[in-house]
């Protein structure tokens, strides 16, 4: 690698390409990119252009935070400029501006030619190799085949639509399961957008450490969608039937097209925008802090909120507001955990009041400064041994359910019987309706209480309850009833 050119060299380079912006709108195969971060490499600039066609030259003016990219033809350059007019380009987290240059080709003299710049040469050679590789794979296509690996959380058609729409307009989606793997075919209007989606999203995780996208070009060039439902959708034809006669007749009476099924547990937009690792241009950084309001001041404690919200994610910090004790901030470890908590706990009756759970404007929960009065209202749980989701791929991910009157109990020692457990719950104020050990595993049981509100209060009190010298009870909500 050659050292970064000094400012004098940059100024000379600038003269070679005559940095003028009198008429940046006239099409040219040379593209002018402004506001680039100082440390950006030639490879990163070239990477911006690869999805749109062959890149033939690159020049980075580091001292001026600008770069020039030469495409093989005007059509590729026009597609790139049009794309980034509607969708902000980003390099290292900074928005950059893409427009046509006044120059029809990128020329530099001997001193500053890319023959003398190994990093630019390497970037261009890598780009060419990538184009050749795609050609040998049968060439890009408007239809992508998407496989979701390690699918711990449910992924639906709506989630895929939200994610793939961030790259460009999605025309059609068909989802199916093959070899026990969730897959989808996604059609874009043109090859360039499909190529950009493949390059941007292949290998990314929808959620942290799971639900990995594997993307390849499909052999199909067009999808034939017969029904608009939760398995397939033609966004160009909203009036297709759903395939369900009852639903079709109801929609016909209402004159409404099918717009999609709600995703249980996670709203599609939130699922897509909170997607870990997938940061597309213009996408806001995710927030892990929840605002919980309308709490019962007499009952709420940081530990109680840690336990309740810990059912849906690993709580890092809790702060009950000093001047407004019916409000609290709860910081989760991952953005998708905030969405799970909102969808399951918002408007739930807890300690006699319907609590509200929304995203906070705060990015983190601040700990009180030393000597600042806090009265124990702020607690840090980042090193808590009680986090349920520390291990990637933990089985707990598969057992996340909304609050229910039936609780799932685990880690019960063999020395503890049904009466002891029921007594412990009754002592905690719960009205026990039914109890049942798991026939094949006596370490686990179900306990049914009088109401969902009672079950929430019991879970808060009884999770981590000491049953014996070495055993602490684990409590979560169950999907089953006794």
Coordinates of C-alpha atoms in Angstrom, one line a residue:
X1 CA 0.0 0.0 0.0
X2 CA 1.3 3.5 -0.8
X3 CA 1.1 6.2 1.9
X4 CA -1.9 8.5 1.7
X5 CA -1.1 11.4 -0.6
X6 CA -0.4 14.8 1.1
X7 CA -2.6 17.8 0.7
X8 CA -0.4 19.3 -2.0
X9 CA -0.8 16.1 -4.1
X10 CA -4.5 16.2 -3.5
X11 CA -4.7 19.7 -4.8
X12 CA -2.7 18.7 -7.9
X13 CA -5.2 15.8 -8.4
X14 CA -8.0 18.2 -8.0
X15 CA -6.6 20.3 -10.8
X16 CA -6.3 17.3 -13.1
X17 CA -10.0 16.6 -12.8
X18 CA -10.9 20.3 -12.5
X19 CA -13.3 20.3 -9.6
X20 CA -16.1 22.3 -10.9
X21 CA -19.7 21.8 -10.1
X22 CA -21.4 24.3 -12.4
X23 CA -23.6 21.7 -14.1
X24 CA -23.6 18.5 -12.0
X25 CA -26.9 17.3 -13.6
X26 CA -25.7 16.4 -17.1
X27 CA -25.2 12.6 -17.5
X28 CA -21.6 11.3 -17.6
X29 CA -20.0 8.0 -16.9
X30 CA -17.8 9.8 -14.3
X31 CA -19.5 10.2 -10.9
X32 CA -18.5 12.8 -8.3
X33 CA -18.9 11.7 -4.6
X34 CA -18.8 14.4 -1.9
X35 CA -18.5 14.5 1.9
X36 CA -16.5 11.2 2.2
X37 CA -14.8 10.5 5.5
X38 CA -11.0 11.1 5.6
X39 CA -10.0 7.5 6.1
X40 CA -12.1 6.0 3.2
X41 CA -10.2 3.7 0.9
X42 CA -10.4 3.3 -2.9
X43 CA -12.0 -0.1 -2.4
X44 CA -14.9 1.4 -0.5
X45 CA -15.6 3.9 -3.2
X46 CA -15.4 1.2 -5.9
X47 CA -17.8 -1.0 -3.8
X48 CA -20.4 1.8 -4.1
X49 CA -20.4 1.4 -7.8
X50 CA -20.1 -2.4 -8.2
X51 CA -23.8 -3.2 -8.1
X52 CA -24.5 -0.8 -11.0
X53 CA -22.0 -2.1 -13.5
X54 CA -18.3 -2.2 -14.4
X55 CA -16.1 0.3 -12.6
X56 CA -13.1 1.4 -14.8
X57 CA -11.3 4.0 -12.7
X58 CA -11.3 5.6 -9.3
X59 CA -9.7 8.7 -7.7
X60 CA -9.9 9.6 -4.0
X61 CA -9.1 13.2 -3.0
X62 CA -8.7 12.6 0.7
X63 CA -7.7 16.2 1.6
X64 CA -10.9 17.5 0.0
X65 CA -13.2 14.7 1.2
X66 CA -14.2 13.9 -2.4
X67 CA -13.8 11.1 -4.9
X68 CA -14.5 10.3 -8.5
X69 CA -15.7 7.0 -9.9
X70 CA -15.6 6.2 -13.6
X71 CA -18.1 3.6 -14.8
X72 CA -17.8 1.7 -18.1
X73 CA -20.8 3.5 -19.6
X74 CA -23.3 6.3 -19.0
X75 CA -26.2 3.8 -18.4
X76 CA -24.5 2.3 -15.4
X77 CA -23.6 5.7 -14.1
X78 CA -27.1 7.1 -14.6
X79 CA -28.6 4.1 -12.7
X80 CA -26.2 4.6 -9.8
X81 CA -27.0 8.4 -9.6
X82 CA -30.7 7.8 -9.8
X83 CA -30.5 5.1 -7.1
X84 CA -28.6 7.3 -4.7
X85 CA -30.9 10.3 -5.4
X86 CA -33.8 8.3 -3.7
X87 CA -31.7 6.5 -1.1
X88 CA -28.8 8.2 0.7
X89 CA -25.4 6.6 0.2
X90 CA -23.3 6.0 3.3
X91 CA -19.6 5.4 3.9
X92 CA -18.5 4.5 7.5
X93 CA -21.7 5.9 8.9
X94 CA -21.5 9.3 7.1
X95 CA -24.0 10.4 4.4
X96 CA -22.2 11.0 1.1
X97 CA -23.6 12.8 -2.0
X98 CA -23.5 11.2 -5.4
X99 CA -23.9 13.3 -8.6
X100 CA -22.6 13.3 -12.2
X101 CA -19.2 14.9 -12.8
X102 CA -18.7 17.5 -15.6
X103 CA -16.0 15.2 -17.0
X104 CA -16.7 12.5 -19.6
X105 CA -13.7 10.4 -18.4
X106 CA -11.4 10.3 -15.5
X107 CA -7.9 11.4 -16.5
X108 CA -4.9 11.9 -14.3
X109 CA -1.3 12.6 -15.4
X110 CA 1.6 10.1 -15.0
X111 CA 2.4 11.3 -11.4
X112 CA -1.0 10.6 -10.1
X113 CA -2.2 7.8 -12.3
X114 CA -3.6 4.7 -10.8
X115 CA -0.6 2.8 -12.2
X116 CA 1.3 4.5 -9.4
X117 CA -1.4 3.8 -6.8
X118 CA -1.4 0.2 -5.7
X119 CA -4.5 0.5 -3.5
X120 CA -6.6 1.9 -6.4
X121 CA -5.2 -0.8 -8.7
X122 CA -6.1 -3.5 -6.2
X123 CA -9.6 -2.1 -5.8
X124 CA -10.3 -2.1 -9.5
X125 CA -8.9 -5.6 -10.0
X126 CA -11.1 -6.9 -7.1
X127 CA -14.1 -5.3 -8.7
X128 CA -13.4 -6.9 -12.1
X129 CA -12.9 -10.3 -10.4
X130 CA -16.3 -9.9 -8.7
X131 CA -18.0 -9.1 -12.0
X132 CA -16.4 -12.1 -13.6
X133 CA -17.4 -14.3 -10.7
X134 CA -21.0 -13.3 -11.1
X135 CA -20.9 -14.0 -14.8
X136 CA -19.7 -17.6 -14.2
X137 CA -22.6 -18.1 -11.8
X138 CA -25.1 -17.6 -14.6
X139 CA -25.3 -13.9 -14.3
X140 CA -27.5 -11.6 -12.1
X141 CA -31.3 -11.9 -12.3
X142 CA -34.3 -9.8 -11.1
X143 CA -35.4 -12.8 -8.9
X144 CA -33.4 -13.6 -5.8
X145 CA -33.6 -16.9 -3.8
X146 CA -33.3 -16.2 -0.1
X147 CA -32.6 -18.9 2.5
X148 CA -33.0 -18.1 6.2
X149 CA -30.5 -20.1 8.3
X150 CA -30.6 -20.5 12.1
X151 CA -34.2 -19.3 12.3
X152 CA -34.7 -19.0 16.0
X153 CA -37.3 -16.2 15.7
X154 CA -40.2 -16.4 13.2
X155 CA -39.4 -14.7 9.9
X156 CA -42.4 -13.8 7.8
X157 CA -43.1 -12.5 4.3
X158 CA -43.8 -9.0 5.9
X159 CA -40.4 -9.0 7.6
X160 CA -38.7 -9.9 4.4
X161 CA -40.6 -7.2 2.5
X162 CA -39.6 -4.5 5.1
X163 CA -35.9 -5.5 4.8
X164 CA -35.6 -6.0 1.1
X165 CA -37.7 -2.8 0.4
X166 CA -34.9 -0.8 2.0
X167 CA -32.8 -1.6 -1.1
X168 CA -35.4 -0.9 -3.7
X169 CA -39.0 -1.6 -4.9
X170 CA -40.1 -5.2 -4.3
X171 CA -42.6 -6.5 -6.9
X172 CA -43.4 -10.0 -5.7
X173 CA -42.5 -12.4 -2.9
X174 CA -43.2 -16.1 -2.6
X175 CA -42.3 -18.0 0.6
X176 CA -42.0 -21.7 1.2
X177 CA -40.3 -24.3 3.4
X178 CA -37.9 -26.7 1.7
X179 CA -35.7 -29.3 3.5
X180 CA -37.0 -27.9 6.8
X181 CA -35.6 -24.5 5.9
X182 CA -37.6 -21.3 5.4
X183 CA -37.0 -19.9 1.9
X184 CA -38.3 -17.1 -0.3
X185 CA -38.2 -15.9 -3.9
X186 CA -38.1 -12.1 -4.2
X187 CA -38.6 -10.2 -7.5
X188 CA -37.2 -6.7 -8.2
X189 CA -38.0 -4.6 -11.2
X190 CA -34.5 -4.7 -12.5
X191 CA -31.2 -6.6 -12.3
X192 CA -29.3 -3.6 -10.7
X193 CA -31.6 -3.4 -7.7
X194 CA -31.5 -7.2 -7.3
X195 CA -27.7 -7.1 -7.5
X196 CA -27.6 -4.3 -4.9
X197 CA -29.9 -6.3 -2.5
X198 CA -27.7 -9.4 -2.9
X199 CA -24.5 -7.5 -2.2
X200 CA -25.9 -5.6 0.7
X201 CA -27.9 -8.3 2.5
X202 CA -26.2 -11.6 1.8
X203 CA -24.7 -13.0 5.0
X204 CA -26.5 -10.5 7.2
X205 CA -28.4 -11.5 10.4
X206 CA -32.0 -10.3 10.7
X207 CA -31.7 -10.7 14.5
X208 CA -28.5 -10.9 16.6
X209 CA -26.6 -14.1 16.0
X210 CA -29.5 -15.8 14.2
X211 CA -31.8 -15.7 11.2
X212 CA -28.9 -15.4 8.7
X213 CA -29.8 -14.4 5.1
X214 CA -28.2 -16.5 2.3
X215 CA -29.0 -15.0 -1.1
X216 CA -28.4 -16.3 -4.6
X217 CA -29.9 -15.6 -8.0
X218 CA -32.9 -17.7 -8.9
X219 CA -33.1 -19.5 -12.2
X220 CA -36.6 -18.0 -12.6
X221 CA -36.9 -14.6 -14.3
X222 CA -40.5 -13.9 -13.2
X223 CA -42.7 -15.1 -10.3
X224 CA -46.2 -16.2 -11.0
X225 CA -48.2 -15.2 -7.9
X226 CA -51.8 -16.5 -7.7
X227 CA -52.8 -15.4 -4.2
X228 CA -52.1 -12.4 -1.9
X229 CA -51.7 -14.0 1.6
X230 CA -49.1 -14.5 4.3
X231 CA -47.2 -17.0 2.0
X232 CA -47.1 -15.0 -1.3
X233 CA -47.7 -11.5 -2.4
X234 CA -47.9 -9.6 -5.7
X235 CA -47.4 -5.9 -4.7
X236 CA -48.2 -4.9 -8.3
X237 CA -51.7 -6.5 -8.1
X238 CA -53.3 -5.9 -4.7
X239 CA -56.7 -7.3 -5.9
X240 CA -55.6 -11.0 -6.1
X241 CA -57.7 -13.4 -4.0
X242 CA -56.2 -14.7 -0.7
X243 CA -57.1 -18.3 -1.5
X244 CA -59.3 -18.4 1.7
X245 CA -63.0 -18.3 0.5
X246 CA -64.2 -16.8 3.8
X247 CA -61.6 -14.1 3.9
X248 CA -62.0 -13.4 0.1
X249 CA -65.8 -12.9 0.5
X250 CA -65.2 -10.6 3.6
X251 CA -62.7 -8.5 1.6
X252 CA -65.0 -8.4 -1.4
X253 CA -67.9 -7.0 0.8
X254 CA -65.5 -4.4 2.3
X255 CA -64.0 -3.6 -1.0
X256 CA -60.5 -4.0 0.6
X257 CA -57.4 -5.6 -0.8
X258 CA -55.4 -8.0 1.3
X259 CA -52.6 -6.1 3.1
X260 CA -51.0 -8.8 5.2
X261 CA -51.2 -10.7 8.4
X262 CA -49.9 -9.1 11.6
X263 CA -46.8 -10.9 12.8
X264 CA -47.3 -12.4 16.2
X265 CA -44.8 -11.0 18.7
X266 CA -42.9 -8.6 16.6
X267 CA -44.4 -5.9 14.3
X268 CA -42.9 -6.3 10.8
X269 CA -41.5 -2.7 10.5
X270 CA -40.0 -3.0 13.9
X271 CA -38.6 -6.4 13.2
X272 CA -36.9 -5.1 10.0
X273 CA -35.7 -1.8 11.4
X274 CA -34.4 -3.4 14.5
X275 CA -32.6 -6.0 12.4
X276 CA -29.2 -6.5 13.9
X277 CA -26.4 -5.9 11.5
X278 CA -28.6 -4.7 8.7
X279 CA -27.9 -0.9 8.5
X280 CA -29.1 0.3 5.2
X281 CA -28.7 4.0 3.9
X282 CA -31.0 6.3 5.8
X283 CA -31.9 3.8 8.4
X284 CA -32.0 5.2 12.0
X285 CA -29.7 3.6 14.5
X286 CA -31.7 1.2 16.7
X287 CA -32.7 2.0 20.2
X288 CA -32.5 -0.4 23.1
X289 CA -34.2 1.8 25.8
X290 CA -37.9 1.5 26.7
X291 CA -40.0 4.0 28.5
X292 CA -42.5 2.2 30.8
X293 CA -45.3 4.5 32.2
X294 CA -48.4 4.3 34.3
X295 CA -46.7 2.0 36.8
X296 CA -47.9 1.4 40.3
X297 CA -45.6 3.5 42.4
X298 CA -46.2 1.5 45.6
X299 CA -45.1 -1.8 43.9
X300 CA -42.5 -1.0 41.3
X301 CA -38.8 -1.6 41.9
X302 CA -35.9 -1.9 39.6
X303 CA -35.6 -5.7 40.4
X304 CA -39.3 -6.2 39.6
X305 CA -38.9 -4.6 36.1
X306 CA -35.7 -6.5 35.6
X307 CA -37.5 -9.8 36.2
X308 CA -40.6 -9.0 34.1
X309 CA -38.8 -7.5 31.1
X310 CA -36.1 -10.2 31.4
X311 CA -38.7 -12.6 30.0
X312 CA -38.2 -10.9 26.6
X313 CA -34.5 -10.0 26.6
X314 CA -31.5 -9.4 28.7
X315 CA -32.1 -6.2 30.8
X316 CA -28.9 -4.1 31.2
X317 CA -30.1 -1.2 33.3
X318 CA -33.3 0.1 35.0
X319 CA -34.1 3.6 36.2
X320 CA -37.3 4.6 38.0
X321 CA -37.6 8.4 37.4
X322 CA -36.9 10.3 40.6
X323 CA -39.6 13.0 40.1
X324 CA -42.1 10.7 38.4
X325 CA -42.0 7.3 40.0
X326 CA -44.8 5.8 37.9
X327 CA -42.3 6.1 34.9
X328 CA -39.2 4.0 34.3
X329 CA -36.5 3.5 31.7
X330 CA -35.5 -0.1 30.9
X331 CA -32.4 -0.7 28.7
X332 CA -32.3 -4.1 26.9
X333 CA -29.2 -5.6 25.3
X334 CA -30.6 -5.8 21.7
X335 CA -33.0 -3.8 19.6
X336 CA -35.2 -6.8 18.7
X337 CA -35.7 -7.5 22.5
X338 CA -37.2 -4.0 22.9
X339 CA -39.7 -4.9 20.2
X340 CA -40.6 -8.2 21.8
X341 CA -41.2 -6.4 25.1
X342 CA -43.4 -3.7 23.5
X343 CA -45.5 -6.2 21.7
X344 CA -46.0 -8.5 24.7
X345 CA -46.2 -6.0 27.7
X346 CA -47.7 -2.8 26.3
X347 CA -51.2 -2.3 27.8
X348 CA -50.8 -5.3 30.1
X349 CA -52.5 -4.9 33.5
X350 CA -49.7 -5.1 36.1
X351 CA -50.2 -4.3 39.8
X352 CA -53.7 -3.0 39.1
X353 CA -52.7 -0.6 36.4
X354 CA -52.5 -0.9 32.6
X355 CA -48.8 -0.1 31.9
X356 CA -47.6 1.5 28.7
X357 CA -44.4 0.4 27.0
X358 CA -42.9 2.5 24.2
X359 CA -39.4 3.2 22.8
X360 CA -37.6 6.0 24.7
X361 CA -35.8 8.9 23.0
X362 CA -32.8 8.0 25.2
X363 CA -30.1 5.8 23.7
X364 CA -28.8 4.6 27.1
X365 CA -29.8 4.7 30.7
X366 CA -27.3 6.9 32.6
X367 CA -26.0 5.7 36.0
X368 CA -26.1 8.3 38.7
X369 CA -22.8 10.2 39.3
X370 CA -20.9 9.4 42.5
X371 CA -22.5 11.1 45.5
X372 CA -25.7 11.9 43.5
X373 CA -28.9 11.1 45.5
X374 CA -30.7 8.2 43.8
X375 CA -32.4 6.3 46.6
X376 CA -31.8 3.0 44.8
X377 CA -33.9 3.9 41.8
X378 CA -31.2 3.1 39.2
X379 CA -29.6 -0.3 38.9
X380 CA -27.1 -1.9 36.6
X381 CA -27.7 -5.5 35.6
X382 CA -25.1 -5.9 32.9
X383 CA -23.3 -8.6 34.9
X384 CA -26.4 -10.3 36.2
X385 CA -26.3 -14.2 36.3
X386 CA -30.0 -14.2 35.6
X387 CA -29.9 -13.2 32.0
X388 CA -31.9 -15.7 29.9
X389 CA -30.5 -15.1 26.5
X390 CA -26.7 -14.8 27.0
X391 CA -25.9 -17.8 24.9
X392 CA -26.4 -17.3 21.2
X393 CA -29.0 -19.8 20.0
X394 CA -30.2 -20.4 23.6
X395 CA -33.4 -22.6 23.8
X396 CA -35.0 -19.8 25.7
X397 CA -35.4 -17.9 22.3
X398 CA -37.9 -20.6 21.3
X399 CA -40.0 -20.3 24.4
X400 CA -41.0 -16.6 24.4
X401 CA -44.8 -16.2 24.9
X402 CA -47.1 -13.4 25.9
X403 CA -48.2 -13.1 29.5
X404 CA -50.7 -15.9 30.4
X405 CA -52.4 -17.2 33.5
X406 CA -50.3 -20.4 33.2
X407 CA -46.7 -20.3 34.2
X408 CA -43.9 -22.7 33.2
X409 CA -41.7 -23.7 36.1
X410 CA -38.3 -25.3 35.7
X411 CA -35.2 -26.2 37.8
X412 CA -37.4 -27.9 40.5
X413 CA -35.2 -30.2 42.7
X414 CA -36.4 -33.8 43.3
X415 CA -36.8 -33.1 47.1
X416 CA -39.6 -30.5 46.4
X417 CA -43.2 -31.7 46.0
X418 CA -46.4 -30.2 44.5
X419 CA -47.7 -28.9 47.9
X420 CA -44.5 -27.0 48.7
X421 CA -44.5 -25.2 45.4
X422 CA -48.2 -24.4 45.7
X423 CA -47.7 -23.1 49.2
X424 CA -44.8 -20.9 48.1
X425 CA -47.0 -19.3 45.4
X426 CA -49.9 -18.9 47.8
X427 CA -47.6 -17.2 50.2
X428 CA -46.6 -14.8 47.4
X429 CA -50.3 -13.8 47.1
X430 CA -51.2 -16.1 44.1
X431 CA -54.5 -17.9 43.8
X432 CA -53.4 -21.3 42.5
X433 CA -56.1 -23.0 40.3
X434 CA -54.1 -26.0 39.0
X435 CA -50.7 -27.7 39.0
X436 CA -49.1 -30.4 37.0
X437 CA -45.6 -31.8 36.8
X438 CA -44.2 -32.8 33.4
X439 CA -44.7 -36.5 33.1
X440 CA -41.2 -37.2 31.5
X441 CA -39.3 -34.5 33.4
X442 CA -40.1 -33.8 37.1
X443 CA -37.8 -30.8 37.1
X444 CA -40.5 -28.9 35.2
X445 CA -44.2 -28.1 35.9
X446 CA -47.1 -25.9 34.9
X447 CA -49.0 -23.8 37.5
X448 CA -52.3 -22.1 36.6
X449 CA -53.3 -18.9 38.5
X450 CA -56.5 -17.0 38.7
X451 CA -55.7 -14.4 36.0
X452 CA -53.0 -13.1 33.7
X453 CA -52.4 -10.1 36.1
X454 CA -51.9 -12.6 39.0
X455 CA -49.5 -14.6 36.9
X456 CA -47.4 -11.5 36.1
X457 CA -47.2 -10.6 39.8
X458 CA -46.3 -14.2 40.7
X459 CA -43.6 -14.4 38.0
X460 CA -42.0 -11.2 39.4
X461 CA -42.0 -12.6 42.9
X462 CA -41.2 -16.3 42.2
X463 CA -38.6 -16.2 39.4
X464 CA -35.2 -17.1 41.1
X465 CA -37.1 -18.1 44.3
X466 CA -34.9 -20.4 46.4
X467 CA -36.4 -23.9 46.6
X468 CA -33.4 -25.6 48.2
X469 CA -29.8 -24.9 49.1
X470 CA -28.6 -25.3 45.6
X471 CA -31.8 -24.7 43.5
X472 CA -33.5 -21.5 42.4
X473 CA -36.8 -21.7 40.6
X474 CA -37.0 -20.5 36.9
X475 CA -40.4 -19.0 35.9
X476 CA -41.7 -18.0 32.4
X477 CA -45.1 -17.6 30.7
X478 CA -46.5 -20.8 29.1
X479 CA -48.5 -21.3 25.9
X480 CA -50.2 -24.3 27.4
X481 CA -53.0 -24.6 29.8
X482 CA -53.7 -27.4 32.4

